[in-house]
mmCIF file of C-alpha atoms and ligand atoms in Angstrom:
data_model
loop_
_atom_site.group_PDB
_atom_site.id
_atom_site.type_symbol
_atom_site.label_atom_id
_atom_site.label_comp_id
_atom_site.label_asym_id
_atom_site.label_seq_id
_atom_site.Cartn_x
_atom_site.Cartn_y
_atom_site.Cartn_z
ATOM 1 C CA UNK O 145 101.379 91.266 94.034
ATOM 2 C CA UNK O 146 103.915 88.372 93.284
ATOM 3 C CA UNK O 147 101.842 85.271 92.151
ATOM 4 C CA UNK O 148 103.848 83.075 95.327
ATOM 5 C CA UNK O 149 102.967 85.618 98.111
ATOM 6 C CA UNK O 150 99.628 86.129 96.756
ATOM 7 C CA UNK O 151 98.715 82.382 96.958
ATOM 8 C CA UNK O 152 100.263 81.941 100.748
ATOM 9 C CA UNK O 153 97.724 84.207 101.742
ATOM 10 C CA UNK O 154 94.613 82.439 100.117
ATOM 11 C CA UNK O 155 93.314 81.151 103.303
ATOM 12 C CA UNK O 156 93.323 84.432 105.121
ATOM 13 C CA UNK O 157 92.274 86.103 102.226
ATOM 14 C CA UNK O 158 89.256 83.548 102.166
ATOM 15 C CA UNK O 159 88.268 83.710 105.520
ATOM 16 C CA UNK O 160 88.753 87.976 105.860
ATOM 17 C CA UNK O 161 86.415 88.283 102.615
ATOM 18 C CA UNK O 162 83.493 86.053 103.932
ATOM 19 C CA UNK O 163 83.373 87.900 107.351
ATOM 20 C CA UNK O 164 82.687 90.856 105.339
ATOM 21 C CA UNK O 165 79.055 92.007 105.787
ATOM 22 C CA UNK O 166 76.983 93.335 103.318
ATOM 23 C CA UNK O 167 74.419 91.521 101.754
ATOM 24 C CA UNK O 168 75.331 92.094 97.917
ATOM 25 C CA UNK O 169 78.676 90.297 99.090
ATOM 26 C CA UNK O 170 77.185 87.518 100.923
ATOM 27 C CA UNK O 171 74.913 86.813 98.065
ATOM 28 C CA UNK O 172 77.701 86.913 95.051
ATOM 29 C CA UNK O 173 79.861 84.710 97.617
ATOM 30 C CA UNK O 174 77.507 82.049 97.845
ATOM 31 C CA UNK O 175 76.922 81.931 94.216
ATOM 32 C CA UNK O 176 80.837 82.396 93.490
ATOM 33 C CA UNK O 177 83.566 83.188 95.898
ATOM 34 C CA UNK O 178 85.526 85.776 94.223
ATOM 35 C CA UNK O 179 89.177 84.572 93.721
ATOM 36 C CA UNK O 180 91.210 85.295 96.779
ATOM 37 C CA UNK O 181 93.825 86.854 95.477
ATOM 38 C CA UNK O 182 95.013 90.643 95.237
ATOM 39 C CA UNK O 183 93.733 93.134 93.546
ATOM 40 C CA UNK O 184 95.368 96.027 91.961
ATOM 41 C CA UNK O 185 93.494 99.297 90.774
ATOM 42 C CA UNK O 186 95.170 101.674 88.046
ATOM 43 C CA UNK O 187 93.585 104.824 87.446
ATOM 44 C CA UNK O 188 94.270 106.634 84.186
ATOM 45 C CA UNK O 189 94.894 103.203 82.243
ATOM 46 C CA UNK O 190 93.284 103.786 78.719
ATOM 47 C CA UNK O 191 96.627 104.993 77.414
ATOM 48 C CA UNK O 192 100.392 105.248 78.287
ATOM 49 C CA UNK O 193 101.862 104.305 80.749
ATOM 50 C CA UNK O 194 98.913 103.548 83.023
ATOM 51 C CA UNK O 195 97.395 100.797 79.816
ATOM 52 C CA UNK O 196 100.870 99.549 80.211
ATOM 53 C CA UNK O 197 100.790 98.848 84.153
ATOM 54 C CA UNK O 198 97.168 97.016 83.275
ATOM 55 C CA UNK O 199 99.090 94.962 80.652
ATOM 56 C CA UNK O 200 102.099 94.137 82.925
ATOM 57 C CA UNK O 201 99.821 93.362 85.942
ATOM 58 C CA UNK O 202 97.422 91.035 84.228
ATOM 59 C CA UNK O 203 100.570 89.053 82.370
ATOM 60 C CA UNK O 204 102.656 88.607 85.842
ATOM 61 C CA UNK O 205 100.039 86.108 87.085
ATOM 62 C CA UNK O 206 96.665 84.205 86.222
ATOM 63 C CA UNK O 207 95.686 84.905 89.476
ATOM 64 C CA UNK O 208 95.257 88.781 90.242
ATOM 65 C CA UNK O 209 92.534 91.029 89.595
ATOM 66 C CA UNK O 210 92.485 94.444 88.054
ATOM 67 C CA UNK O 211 90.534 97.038 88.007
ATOM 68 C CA UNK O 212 91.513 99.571 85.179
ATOM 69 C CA UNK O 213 89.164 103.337 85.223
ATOM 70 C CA UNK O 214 89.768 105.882 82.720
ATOM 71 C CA UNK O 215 86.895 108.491 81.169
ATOM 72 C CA UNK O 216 85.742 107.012 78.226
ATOM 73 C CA UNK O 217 85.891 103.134 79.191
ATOM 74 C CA UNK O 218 83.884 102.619 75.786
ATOM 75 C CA UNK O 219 86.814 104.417 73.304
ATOM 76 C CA UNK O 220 89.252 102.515 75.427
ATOM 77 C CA UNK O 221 89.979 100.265 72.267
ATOM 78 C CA UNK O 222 93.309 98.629 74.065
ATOM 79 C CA UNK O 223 91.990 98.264 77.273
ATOM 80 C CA UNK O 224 88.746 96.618 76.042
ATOM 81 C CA UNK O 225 90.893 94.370 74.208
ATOM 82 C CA UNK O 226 92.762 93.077 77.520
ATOM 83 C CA UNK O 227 89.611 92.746 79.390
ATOM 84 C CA UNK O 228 87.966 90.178 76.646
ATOM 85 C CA UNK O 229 92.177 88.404 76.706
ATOM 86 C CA UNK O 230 91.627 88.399 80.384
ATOM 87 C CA UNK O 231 88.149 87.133 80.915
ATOM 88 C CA UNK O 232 86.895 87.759 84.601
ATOM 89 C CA UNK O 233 90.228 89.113 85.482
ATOM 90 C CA UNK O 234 90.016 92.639 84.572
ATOM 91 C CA UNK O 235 87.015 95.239 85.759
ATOM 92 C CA UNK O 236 86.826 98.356 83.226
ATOM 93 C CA UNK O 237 85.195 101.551 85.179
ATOM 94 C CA UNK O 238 84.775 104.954 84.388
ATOM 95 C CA UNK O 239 86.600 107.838 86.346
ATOM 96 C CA UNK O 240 87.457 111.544 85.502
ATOM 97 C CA UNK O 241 90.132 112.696 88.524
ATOM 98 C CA UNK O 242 88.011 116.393 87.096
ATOM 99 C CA UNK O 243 84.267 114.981 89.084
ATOM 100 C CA UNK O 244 84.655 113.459 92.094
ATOM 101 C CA UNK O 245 81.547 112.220 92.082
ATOM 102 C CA UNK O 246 82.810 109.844 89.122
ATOM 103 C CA UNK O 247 85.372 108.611 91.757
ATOM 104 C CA UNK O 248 82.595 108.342 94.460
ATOM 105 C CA UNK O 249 80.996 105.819 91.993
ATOM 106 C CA UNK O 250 84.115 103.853 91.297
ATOM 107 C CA UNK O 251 84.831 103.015 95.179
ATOM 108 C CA UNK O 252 81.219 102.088 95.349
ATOM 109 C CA UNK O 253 81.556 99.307 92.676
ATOM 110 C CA UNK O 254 84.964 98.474 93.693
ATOM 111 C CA UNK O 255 83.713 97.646 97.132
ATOM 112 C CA UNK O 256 80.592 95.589 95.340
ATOM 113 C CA UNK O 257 82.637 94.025 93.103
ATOM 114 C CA UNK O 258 86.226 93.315 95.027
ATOM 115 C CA UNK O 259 85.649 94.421 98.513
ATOM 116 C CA UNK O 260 89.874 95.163 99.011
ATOM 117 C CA UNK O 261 92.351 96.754 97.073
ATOM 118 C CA UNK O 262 96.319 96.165 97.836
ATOM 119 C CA UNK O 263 97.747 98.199 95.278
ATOM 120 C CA UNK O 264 96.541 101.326 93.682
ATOM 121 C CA UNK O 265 98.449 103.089 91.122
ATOM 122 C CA UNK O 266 97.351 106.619 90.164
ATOM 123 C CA UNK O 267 98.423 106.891 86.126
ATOM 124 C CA UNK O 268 96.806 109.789 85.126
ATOM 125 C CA UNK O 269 98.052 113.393 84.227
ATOM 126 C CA UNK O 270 98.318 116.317 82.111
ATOM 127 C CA UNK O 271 101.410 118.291 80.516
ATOM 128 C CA UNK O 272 99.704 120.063 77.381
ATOM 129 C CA UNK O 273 96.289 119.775 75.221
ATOM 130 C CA UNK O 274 96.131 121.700 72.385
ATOM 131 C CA UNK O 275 94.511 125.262 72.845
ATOM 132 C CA UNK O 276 94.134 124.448 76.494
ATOM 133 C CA UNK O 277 97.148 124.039 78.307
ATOM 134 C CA UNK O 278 100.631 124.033 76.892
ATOM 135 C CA UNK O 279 104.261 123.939 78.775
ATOM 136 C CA UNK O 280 105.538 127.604 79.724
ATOM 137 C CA UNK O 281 108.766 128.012 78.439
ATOM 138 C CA UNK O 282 108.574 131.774 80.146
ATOM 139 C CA UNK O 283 107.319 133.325 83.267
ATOM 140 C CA UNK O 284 105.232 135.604 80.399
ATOM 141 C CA UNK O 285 103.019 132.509 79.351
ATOM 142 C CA UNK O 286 102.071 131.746 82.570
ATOM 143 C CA UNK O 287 98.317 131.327 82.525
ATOM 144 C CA UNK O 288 95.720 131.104 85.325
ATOM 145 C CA UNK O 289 93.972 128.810 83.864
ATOM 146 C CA UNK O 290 96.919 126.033 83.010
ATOM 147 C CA UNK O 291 97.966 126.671 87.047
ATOM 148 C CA UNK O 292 94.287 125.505 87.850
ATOM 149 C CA UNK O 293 93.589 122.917 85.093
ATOM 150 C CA UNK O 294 97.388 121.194 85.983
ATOM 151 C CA UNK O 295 96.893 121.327 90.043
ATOM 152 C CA UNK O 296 92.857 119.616 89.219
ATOM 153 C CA UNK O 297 94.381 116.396 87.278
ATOM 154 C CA UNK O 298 97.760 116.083 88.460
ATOM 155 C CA UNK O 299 97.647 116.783 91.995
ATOM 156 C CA UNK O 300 93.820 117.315 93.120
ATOM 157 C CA UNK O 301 92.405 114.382 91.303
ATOM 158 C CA UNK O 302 95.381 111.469 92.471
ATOM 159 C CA UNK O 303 94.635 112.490 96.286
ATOM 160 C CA UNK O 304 90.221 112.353 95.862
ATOM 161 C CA UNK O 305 91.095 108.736 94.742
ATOM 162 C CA UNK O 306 92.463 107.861 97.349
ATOM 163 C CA UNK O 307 90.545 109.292 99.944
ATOM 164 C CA UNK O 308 87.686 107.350 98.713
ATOM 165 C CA UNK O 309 89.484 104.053 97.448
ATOM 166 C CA UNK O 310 91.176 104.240 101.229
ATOM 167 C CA UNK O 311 88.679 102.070 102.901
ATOM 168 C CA UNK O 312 89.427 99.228 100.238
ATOM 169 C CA UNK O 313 93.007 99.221 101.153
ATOM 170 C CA UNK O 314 92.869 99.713 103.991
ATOM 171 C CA UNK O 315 90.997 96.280 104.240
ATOM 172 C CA UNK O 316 93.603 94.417 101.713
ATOM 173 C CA UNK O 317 96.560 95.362 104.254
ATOM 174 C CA UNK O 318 94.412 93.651 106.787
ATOM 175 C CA UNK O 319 94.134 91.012 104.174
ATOM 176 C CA UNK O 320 97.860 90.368 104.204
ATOM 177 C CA UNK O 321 97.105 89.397 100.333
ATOM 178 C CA UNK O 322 100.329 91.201 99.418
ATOM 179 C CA UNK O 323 103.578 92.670 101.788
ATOM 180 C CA UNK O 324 101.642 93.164 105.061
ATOM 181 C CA UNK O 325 100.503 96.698 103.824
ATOM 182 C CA UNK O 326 98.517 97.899 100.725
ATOM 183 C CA UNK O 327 100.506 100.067 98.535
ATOM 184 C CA UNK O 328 99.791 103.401 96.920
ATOM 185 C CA UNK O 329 102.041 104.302 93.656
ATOM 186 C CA UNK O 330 101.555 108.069 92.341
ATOM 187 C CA UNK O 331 102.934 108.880 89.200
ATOM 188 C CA UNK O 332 104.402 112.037 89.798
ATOM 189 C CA UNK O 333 107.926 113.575 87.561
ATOM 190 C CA UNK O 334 111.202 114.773 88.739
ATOM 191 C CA UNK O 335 110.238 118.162 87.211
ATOM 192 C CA UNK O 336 108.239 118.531 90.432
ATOM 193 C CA UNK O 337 111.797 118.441 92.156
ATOM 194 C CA UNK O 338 112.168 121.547 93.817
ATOM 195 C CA UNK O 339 115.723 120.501 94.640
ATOM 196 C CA UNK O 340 116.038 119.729 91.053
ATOM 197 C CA UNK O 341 114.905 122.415 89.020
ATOM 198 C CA UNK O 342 117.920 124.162 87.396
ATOM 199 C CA UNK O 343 116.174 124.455 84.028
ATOM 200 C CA UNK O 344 112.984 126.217 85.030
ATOM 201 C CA UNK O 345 109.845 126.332 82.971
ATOM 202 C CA UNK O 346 106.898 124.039 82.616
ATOM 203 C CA UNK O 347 105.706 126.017 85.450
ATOM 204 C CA UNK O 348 102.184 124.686 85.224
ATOM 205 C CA UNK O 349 103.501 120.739 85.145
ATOM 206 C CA UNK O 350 106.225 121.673 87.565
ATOM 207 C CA UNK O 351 104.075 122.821 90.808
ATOM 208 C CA UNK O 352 101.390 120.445 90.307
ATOM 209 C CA UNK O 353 103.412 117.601 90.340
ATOM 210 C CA UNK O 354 105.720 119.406 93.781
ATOM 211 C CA UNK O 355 101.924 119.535 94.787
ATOM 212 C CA UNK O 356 101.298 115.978 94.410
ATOM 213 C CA UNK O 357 104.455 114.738 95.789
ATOM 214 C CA UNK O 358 103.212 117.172 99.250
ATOM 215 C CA UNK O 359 99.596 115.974 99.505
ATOM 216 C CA UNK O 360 101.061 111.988 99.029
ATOM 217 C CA UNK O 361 103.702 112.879 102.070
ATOM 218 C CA UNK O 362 100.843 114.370 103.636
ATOM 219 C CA UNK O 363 98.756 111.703 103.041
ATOM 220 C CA UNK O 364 101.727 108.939 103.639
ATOM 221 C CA UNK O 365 102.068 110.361 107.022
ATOM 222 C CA UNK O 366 98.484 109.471 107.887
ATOM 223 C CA UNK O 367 97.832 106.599 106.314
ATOM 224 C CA UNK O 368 101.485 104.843 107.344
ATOM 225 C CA UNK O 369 100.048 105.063 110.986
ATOM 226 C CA UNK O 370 96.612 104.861 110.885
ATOM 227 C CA UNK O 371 95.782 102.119 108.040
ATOM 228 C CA UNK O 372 98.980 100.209 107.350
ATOM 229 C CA UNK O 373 99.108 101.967 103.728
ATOM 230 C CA UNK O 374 102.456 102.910 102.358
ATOM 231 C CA UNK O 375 102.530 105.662 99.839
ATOM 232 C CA UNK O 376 105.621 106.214 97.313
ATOM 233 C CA UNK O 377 105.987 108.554 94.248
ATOM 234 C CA UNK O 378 107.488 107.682 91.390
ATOM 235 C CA UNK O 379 109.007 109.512 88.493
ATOM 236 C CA UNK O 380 109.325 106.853 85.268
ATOM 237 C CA UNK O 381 111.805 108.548 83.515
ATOM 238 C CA UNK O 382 111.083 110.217 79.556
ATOM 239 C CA UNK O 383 108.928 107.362 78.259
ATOM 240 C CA UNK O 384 107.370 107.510 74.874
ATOM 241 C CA UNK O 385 103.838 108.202 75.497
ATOM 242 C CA UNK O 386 101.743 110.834 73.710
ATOM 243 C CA UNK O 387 102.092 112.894 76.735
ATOM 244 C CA UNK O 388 105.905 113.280 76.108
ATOM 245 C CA UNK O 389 105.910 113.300 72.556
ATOM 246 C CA UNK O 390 105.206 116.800 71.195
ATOM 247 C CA UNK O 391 108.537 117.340 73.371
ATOM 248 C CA UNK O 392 110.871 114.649 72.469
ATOM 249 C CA UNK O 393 112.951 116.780 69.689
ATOM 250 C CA UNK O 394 115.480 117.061 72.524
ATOM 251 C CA UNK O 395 115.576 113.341 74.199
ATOM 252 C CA UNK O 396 118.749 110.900 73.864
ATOM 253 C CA UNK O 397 117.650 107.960 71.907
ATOM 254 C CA UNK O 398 119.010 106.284 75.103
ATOM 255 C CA UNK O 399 116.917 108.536 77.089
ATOM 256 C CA UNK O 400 113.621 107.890 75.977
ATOM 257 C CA UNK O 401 112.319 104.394 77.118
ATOM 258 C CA UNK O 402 109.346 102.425 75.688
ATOM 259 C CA UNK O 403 106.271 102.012 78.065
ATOM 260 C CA UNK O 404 107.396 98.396 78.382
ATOM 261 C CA UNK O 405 110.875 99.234 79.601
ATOM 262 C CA UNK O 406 109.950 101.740 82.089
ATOM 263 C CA UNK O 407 106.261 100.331 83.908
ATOM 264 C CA UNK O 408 108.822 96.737 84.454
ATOM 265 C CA UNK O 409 111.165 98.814 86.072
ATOM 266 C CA UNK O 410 108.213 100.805 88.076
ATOM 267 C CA UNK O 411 107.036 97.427 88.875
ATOM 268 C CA UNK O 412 110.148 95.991 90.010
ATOM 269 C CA UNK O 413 110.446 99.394 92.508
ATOM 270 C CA UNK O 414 106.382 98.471 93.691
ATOM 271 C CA UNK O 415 107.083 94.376 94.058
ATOM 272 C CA UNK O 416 110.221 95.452 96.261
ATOM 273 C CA UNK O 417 108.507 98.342 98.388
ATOM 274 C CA UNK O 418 108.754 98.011 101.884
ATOM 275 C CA UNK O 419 106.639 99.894 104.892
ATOM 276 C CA UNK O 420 109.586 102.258 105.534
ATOM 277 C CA UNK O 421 109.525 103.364 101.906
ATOM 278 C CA UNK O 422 106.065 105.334 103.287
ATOM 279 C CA UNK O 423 106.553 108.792 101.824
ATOM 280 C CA UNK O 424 109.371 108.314 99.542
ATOM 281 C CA UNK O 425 109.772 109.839 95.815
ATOM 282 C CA UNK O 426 111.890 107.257 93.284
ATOM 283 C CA UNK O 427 113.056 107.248 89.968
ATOM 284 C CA UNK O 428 112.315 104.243 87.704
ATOM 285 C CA UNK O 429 115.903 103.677 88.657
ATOM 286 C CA UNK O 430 115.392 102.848 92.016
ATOM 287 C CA UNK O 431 117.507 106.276 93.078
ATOM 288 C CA UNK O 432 115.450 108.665 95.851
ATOM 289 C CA UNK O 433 114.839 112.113 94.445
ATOM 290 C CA UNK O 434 114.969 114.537 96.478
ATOM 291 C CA UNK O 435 111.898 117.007 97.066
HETATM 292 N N1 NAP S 157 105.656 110.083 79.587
HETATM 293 C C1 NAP S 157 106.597 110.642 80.316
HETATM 294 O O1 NAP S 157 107.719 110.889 79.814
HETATM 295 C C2 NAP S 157 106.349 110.990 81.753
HETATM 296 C C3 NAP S 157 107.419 111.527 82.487
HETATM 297 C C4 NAP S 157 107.221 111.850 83.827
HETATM 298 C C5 NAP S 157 105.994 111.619 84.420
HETATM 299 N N2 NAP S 157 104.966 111.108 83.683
HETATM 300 C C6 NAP S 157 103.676 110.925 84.359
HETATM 301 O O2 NAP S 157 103.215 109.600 84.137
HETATM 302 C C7 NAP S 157 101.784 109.593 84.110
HETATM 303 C C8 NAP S 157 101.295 108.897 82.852
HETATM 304 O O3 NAP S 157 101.735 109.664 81.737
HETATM 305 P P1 NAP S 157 101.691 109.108 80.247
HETATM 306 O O4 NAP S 157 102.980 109.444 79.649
HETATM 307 O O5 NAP S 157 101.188 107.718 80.245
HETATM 308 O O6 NAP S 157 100.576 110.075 79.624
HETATM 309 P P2 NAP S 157 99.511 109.832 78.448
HETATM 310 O O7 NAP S 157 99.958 108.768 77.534
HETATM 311 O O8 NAP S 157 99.221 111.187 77.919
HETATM 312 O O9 NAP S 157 98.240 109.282 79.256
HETATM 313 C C9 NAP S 157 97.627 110.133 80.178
HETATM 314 C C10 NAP S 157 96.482 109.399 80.836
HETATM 315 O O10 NAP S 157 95.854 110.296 81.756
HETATM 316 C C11 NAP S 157 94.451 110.235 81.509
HETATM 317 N N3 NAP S 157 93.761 111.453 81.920
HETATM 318 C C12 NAP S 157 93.976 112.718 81.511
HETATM 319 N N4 NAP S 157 93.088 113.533 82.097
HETATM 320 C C13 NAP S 157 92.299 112.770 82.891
HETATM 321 C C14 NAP S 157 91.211 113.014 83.751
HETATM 322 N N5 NAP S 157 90.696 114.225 83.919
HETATM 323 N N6 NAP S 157 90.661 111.969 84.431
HETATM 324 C C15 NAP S 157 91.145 110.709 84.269
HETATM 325 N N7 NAP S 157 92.157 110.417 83.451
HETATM 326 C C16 NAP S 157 92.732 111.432 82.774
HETATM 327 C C17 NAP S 157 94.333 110.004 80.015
HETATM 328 O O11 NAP S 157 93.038 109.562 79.728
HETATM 329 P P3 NAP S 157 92.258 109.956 78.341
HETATM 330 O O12 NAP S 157 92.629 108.877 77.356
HETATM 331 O O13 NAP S 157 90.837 109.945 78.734
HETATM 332 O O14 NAP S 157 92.749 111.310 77.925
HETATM 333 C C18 NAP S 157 95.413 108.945 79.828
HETATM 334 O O15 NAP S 157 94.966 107.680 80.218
HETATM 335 C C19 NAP S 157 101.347 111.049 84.212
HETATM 336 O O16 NAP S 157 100.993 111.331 85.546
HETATM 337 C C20 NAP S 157 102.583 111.818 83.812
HETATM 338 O O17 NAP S 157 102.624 113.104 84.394
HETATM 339 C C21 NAP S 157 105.124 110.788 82.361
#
């Protein structure tokens, strides 16, 4: 989504869009041709890291669209805020990764509205909620329910989007708007490091995200070949979100980044992706974690 490569591939992008079909696009397009330029799609984005992504994206160029979901669009003071900054730039739509049919609803007006996607970045997850779900510190609080409720957000709901944003990107690799391929970033932790796990605990958190990282190689695998879509995971490293911050009593100062810090160096890893990075898990460091 650089702002040079973008522009080099106006005129394709132009001419790919208008050979698209349906009538609701043929009918904005002669009013307005939609800027040809990429867009990216973050889901989870009305807090966190996945607002911060929006932010970053929408400051990098004046050219690139957006399209932020989250559940409550309406309470999502900050994101509201960008899309009135960012006039005609950013597209606010409702998602919960719990009801697919929510999802189901968001392709539909992403193909309306855009018609491609080159980069989607799945933001959203789930360590604790109070009374619902909190981080096991012992094989004793392991609950049923926190298995479920963890695997539904963190590893179920990531791989629904993008069986039903595929079709988007797979036509924005076609595009060429970006690297040749369209991108898929999950968010995933290095807690879900199998490899890695000498502390134990956070059993809940833990397998969902080893989940998600196995359903994204799964998916990587079929999506590399078929559709020209790369997928990567990537772990951000302790970032001060209100997802980490009930557990932060033990973090470095040095160890915990801002939002900032950490989504420019998750961006940085995203701009420099290439096709044989299909599959891989990375740290915001750029290092390869292994499974
Ligand atoms: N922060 C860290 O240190 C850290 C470390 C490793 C990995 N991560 C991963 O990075 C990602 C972002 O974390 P964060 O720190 O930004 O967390 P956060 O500040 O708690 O934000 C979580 C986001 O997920 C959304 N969400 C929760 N349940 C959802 C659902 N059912 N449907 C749609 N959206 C839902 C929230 O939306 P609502 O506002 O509607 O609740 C919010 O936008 C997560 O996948 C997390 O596991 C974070």
């Amino acid at each position: 989504m650089r702002a040079n490569t973008l522009r080099a591939a106006m005129a394709t992008a132009r001419m790919a869009m208008s050979s698209l079909s349906s009538p609701a696009r043929a009918l904005s397009s002669a009013a307005a041709p939609p800027p040809p330029s990429g867009v990216a799609m973050v889901q989870g984005a009305s807090r966190g890291i996945g607002l911060e992504f929006v932010r970053q994206l929408l400051r990098r160029s004046d050219q690139g669209r957006v399209v932020a979901t989250c559940r409550a669009p309406d309470s999502a003071s900050e994101l509201q805020e960008l899309r009135r900054e960012h006039a005609g730039r950013l597209t606010v739509l409702p998602l919960d990764v719990t009801d697919e049919s929510t999802i189901e609803a968001a392709a539909a007006a992403v193909g309306e509205t855009h018609g491609s996607l080159d980069l989607l970045i799945n933001a959203a997850g789930i360590l604790s909620i109070p009374n619902v779900i909190q981080p096991e510190t012992s094989l004793s609080k392991v609950q049923k329910s926190s298995l479920l409720l963890a695997y539904e957000v963190n590893a179920v709901g990531p791989i629904l989007v993008i069986k039903h944003m595929r079709p988007f990107l797979k036509i924005g690799a076609s595009l060429g708007t970006g690297k040749g391929f369209s991108l898929v970033a999950n968010m995933s932790a290095r807690v879900g490091s199998i490899g890695d796990n000498a502390l134990g605990g956070w059993h809940s958190y833990r397998a969902s995200k080893t989940a998600l990282n196995q359903l994204t190689k799964t998916a990587s695998v079929e999506l590399g070949k078929k559709d020209n879509i790369a997928c990567i995971l990537l772990h951000p490293g302790t970032v001060d979100t209100d997802l980490s911050r009930p557990f932060q009593r033990n973090v470095a100062k040095d160890k915990l980044f801002t939002r900032e810090f950490s989504v420019h160096k998750l961006l940085s890893i995203i701009d420099n992706a290439k096709k044989t990075d299909n599959g891989k898990f990375f740290a915001w460091d750029g290092q390869e974690i292994p499974w």
